[in-house]
Short mmCIF file of C-alpha atoms in Angstrom, two decimals:
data_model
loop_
_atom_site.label_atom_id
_atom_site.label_comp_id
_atom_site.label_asym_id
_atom_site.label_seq_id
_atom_site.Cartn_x
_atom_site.Cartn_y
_atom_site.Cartn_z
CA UNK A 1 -122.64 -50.81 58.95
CA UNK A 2 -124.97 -51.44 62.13
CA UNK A 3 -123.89 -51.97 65.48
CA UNK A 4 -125.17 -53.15 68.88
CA UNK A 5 -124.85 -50.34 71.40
CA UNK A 6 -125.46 -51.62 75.37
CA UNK A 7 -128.09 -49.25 76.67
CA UNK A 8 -129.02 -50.43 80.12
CA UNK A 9 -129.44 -53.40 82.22
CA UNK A 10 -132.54 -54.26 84.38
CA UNK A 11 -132.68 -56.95 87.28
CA UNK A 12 -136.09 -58.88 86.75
CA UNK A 13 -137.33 -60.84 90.23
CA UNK A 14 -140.44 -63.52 89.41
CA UNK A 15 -142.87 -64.24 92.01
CA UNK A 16 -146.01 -66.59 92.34
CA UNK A 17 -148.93 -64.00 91.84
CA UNK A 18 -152.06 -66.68 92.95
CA UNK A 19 -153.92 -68.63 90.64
CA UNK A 20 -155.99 -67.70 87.44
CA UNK A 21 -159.72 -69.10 87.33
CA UNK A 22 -158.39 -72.39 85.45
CA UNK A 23 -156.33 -72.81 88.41
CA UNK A 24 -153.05 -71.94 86.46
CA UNK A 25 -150.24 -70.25 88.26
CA UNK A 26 -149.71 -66.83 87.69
CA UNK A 27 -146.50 -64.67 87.93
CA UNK A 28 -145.91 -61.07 89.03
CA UNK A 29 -142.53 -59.52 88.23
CA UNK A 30 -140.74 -56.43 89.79
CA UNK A 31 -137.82 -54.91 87.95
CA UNK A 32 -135.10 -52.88 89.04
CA UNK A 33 -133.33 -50.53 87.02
CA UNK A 34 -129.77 -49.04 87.69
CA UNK A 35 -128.01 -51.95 87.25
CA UNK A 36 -124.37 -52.08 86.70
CA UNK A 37 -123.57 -54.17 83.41
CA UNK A 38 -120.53 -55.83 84.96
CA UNK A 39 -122.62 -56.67 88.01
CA UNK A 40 -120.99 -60.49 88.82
CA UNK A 41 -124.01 -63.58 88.71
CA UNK A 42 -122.70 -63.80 92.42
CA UNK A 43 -123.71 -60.08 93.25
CA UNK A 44 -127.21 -60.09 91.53
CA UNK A 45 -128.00 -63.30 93.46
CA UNK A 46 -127.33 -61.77 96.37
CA UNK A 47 -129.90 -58.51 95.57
CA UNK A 48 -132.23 -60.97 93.84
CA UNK A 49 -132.82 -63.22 97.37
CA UNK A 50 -132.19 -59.99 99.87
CA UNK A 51 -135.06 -58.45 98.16
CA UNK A 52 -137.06 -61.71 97.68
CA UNK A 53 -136.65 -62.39 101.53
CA UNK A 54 -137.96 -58.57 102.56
CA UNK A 55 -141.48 -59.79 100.95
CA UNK A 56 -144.08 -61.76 101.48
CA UNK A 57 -144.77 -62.92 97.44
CA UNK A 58 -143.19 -66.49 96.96
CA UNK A 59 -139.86 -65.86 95.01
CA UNK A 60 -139.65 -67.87 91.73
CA UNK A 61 -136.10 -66.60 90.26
CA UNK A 62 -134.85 -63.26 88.79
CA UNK A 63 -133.38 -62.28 85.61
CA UNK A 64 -130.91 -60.07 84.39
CA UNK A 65 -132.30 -58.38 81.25
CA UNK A 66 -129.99 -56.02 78.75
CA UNK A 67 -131.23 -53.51 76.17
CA UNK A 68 -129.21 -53.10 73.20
CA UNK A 69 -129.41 -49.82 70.79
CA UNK A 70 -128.88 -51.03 66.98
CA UNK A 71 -127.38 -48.09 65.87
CA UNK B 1 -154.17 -51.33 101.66
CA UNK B 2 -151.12 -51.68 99.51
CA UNK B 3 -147.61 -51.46 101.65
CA UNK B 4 -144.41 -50.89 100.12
CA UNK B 5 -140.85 -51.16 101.51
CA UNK B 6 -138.67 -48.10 100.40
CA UNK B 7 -135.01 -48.67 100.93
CA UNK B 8 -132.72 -45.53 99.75
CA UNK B 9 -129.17 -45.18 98.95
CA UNK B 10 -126.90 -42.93 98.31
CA UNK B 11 -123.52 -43.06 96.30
CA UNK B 12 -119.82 -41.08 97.28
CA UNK B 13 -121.54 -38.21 94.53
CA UNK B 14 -124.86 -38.09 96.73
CA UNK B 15 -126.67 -39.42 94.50
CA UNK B 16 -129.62 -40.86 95.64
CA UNK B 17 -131.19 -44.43 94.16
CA UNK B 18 -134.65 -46.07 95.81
CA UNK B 19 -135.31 -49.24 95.55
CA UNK B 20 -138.56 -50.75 96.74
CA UNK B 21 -140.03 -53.98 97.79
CA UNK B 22 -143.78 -54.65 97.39
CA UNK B 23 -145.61 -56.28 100.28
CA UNK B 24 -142.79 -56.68 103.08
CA UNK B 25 -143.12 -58.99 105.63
CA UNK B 26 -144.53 -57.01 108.96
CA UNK B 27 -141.57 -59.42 110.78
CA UNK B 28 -138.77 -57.63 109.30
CA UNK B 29 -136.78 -56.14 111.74
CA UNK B 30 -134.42 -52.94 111.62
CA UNK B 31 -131.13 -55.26 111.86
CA UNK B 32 -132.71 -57.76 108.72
CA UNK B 33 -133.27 -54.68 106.65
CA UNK B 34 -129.83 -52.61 107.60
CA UNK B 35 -127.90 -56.00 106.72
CA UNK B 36 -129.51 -56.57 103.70
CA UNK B 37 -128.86 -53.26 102.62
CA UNK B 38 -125.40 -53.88 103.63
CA UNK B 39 -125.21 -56.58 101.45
CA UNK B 40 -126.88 -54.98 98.61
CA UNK B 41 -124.18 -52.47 98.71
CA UNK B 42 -121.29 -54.63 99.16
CA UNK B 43 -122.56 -56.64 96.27
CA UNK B 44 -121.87 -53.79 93.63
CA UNK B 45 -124.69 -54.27 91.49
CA UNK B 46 -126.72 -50.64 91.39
CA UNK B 47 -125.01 -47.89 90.48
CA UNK B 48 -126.19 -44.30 89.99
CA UNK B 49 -124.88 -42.65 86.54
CA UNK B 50 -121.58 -45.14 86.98
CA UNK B 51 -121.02 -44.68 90.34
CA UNK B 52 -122.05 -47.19 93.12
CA UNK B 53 -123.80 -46.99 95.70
CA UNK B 54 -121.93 -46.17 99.54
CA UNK B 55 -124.31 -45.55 102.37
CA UNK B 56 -127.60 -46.81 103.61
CA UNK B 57 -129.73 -43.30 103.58
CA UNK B 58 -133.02 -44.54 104.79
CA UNK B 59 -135.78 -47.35 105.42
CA UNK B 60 -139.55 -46.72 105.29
CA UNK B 61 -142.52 -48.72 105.20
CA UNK B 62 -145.18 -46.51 102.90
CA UNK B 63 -149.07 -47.48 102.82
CA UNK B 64 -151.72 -46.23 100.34
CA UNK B 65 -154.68 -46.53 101.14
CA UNK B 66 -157.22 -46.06 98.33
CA UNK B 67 -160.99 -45.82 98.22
CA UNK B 68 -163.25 -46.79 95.80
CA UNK B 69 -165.23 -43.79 95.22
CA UNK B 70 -167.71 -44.85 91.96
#
């Protein structure tokens, strides 16, 4: 009998990170950890864009990520 | 020179959570960054061993400077 265990969540924001030699974009991520797993779409929006707006990288989005333990 | 924005909290347990912003804008100003964190703790998204985060404990601006040595 296996299960799915919720381990942690992490808060994922996406930035523009300049341009590769082919001119592609590039992305640079920053993630946060502590994050509550009942934490509303509402309330990470609002970390996601405070944070976004304290630096100078062009925001892209965020992302809530969640680890699982199969156990 | 890499600059880094270190904004700490603390929760009712004092506990203490950082949570840091790379390259900050040099126009941030104390009231931008105190309402943010505000807002950061009102949203109830971090919290510290299951407990969330209550006060504002701190805002710093850190820069490393490293030098290329070989």
């Amino acid at each position: 009998m296996a299960n799915l265990e919720y381990k942690q969540a992490v808060l994922k924001l996406v930035f523009e990170g300049g341009l590769t030699e082919e001119g592609k974009m590039k992305t640079k991520s920053k993630s946060y950890r502590n994050i509550q797993a009942s934490a509303s779409a509402e309330g990470l929006d609002t970390v996601a864009t405070t944070l976004a707006n304290f630096s100078n990288s062009p925001y892209i989005g965020a992302e809530k990520v969640e680890t699982l333990n199969l156990i | 020179m890499a600059k880094s924005l270190q904004l700490q909290f603390e929760t009712t347990t004092g506990k203490r959570l950082m949570v840091t912003v790379d390259d900050p804008k040099d126009s941030l100003t104390n009231t931008e960054i105190e309402v943010g964190m505000e807002a950061i703790i009102a949203s109830n998204v971090f919290h510290v061993e299951g407990i969330p985060l209550s006060i504002v404990k701190s805002a710093r601006v850190v820069e490393r400077n490293v030098t290329q040595i070989i």
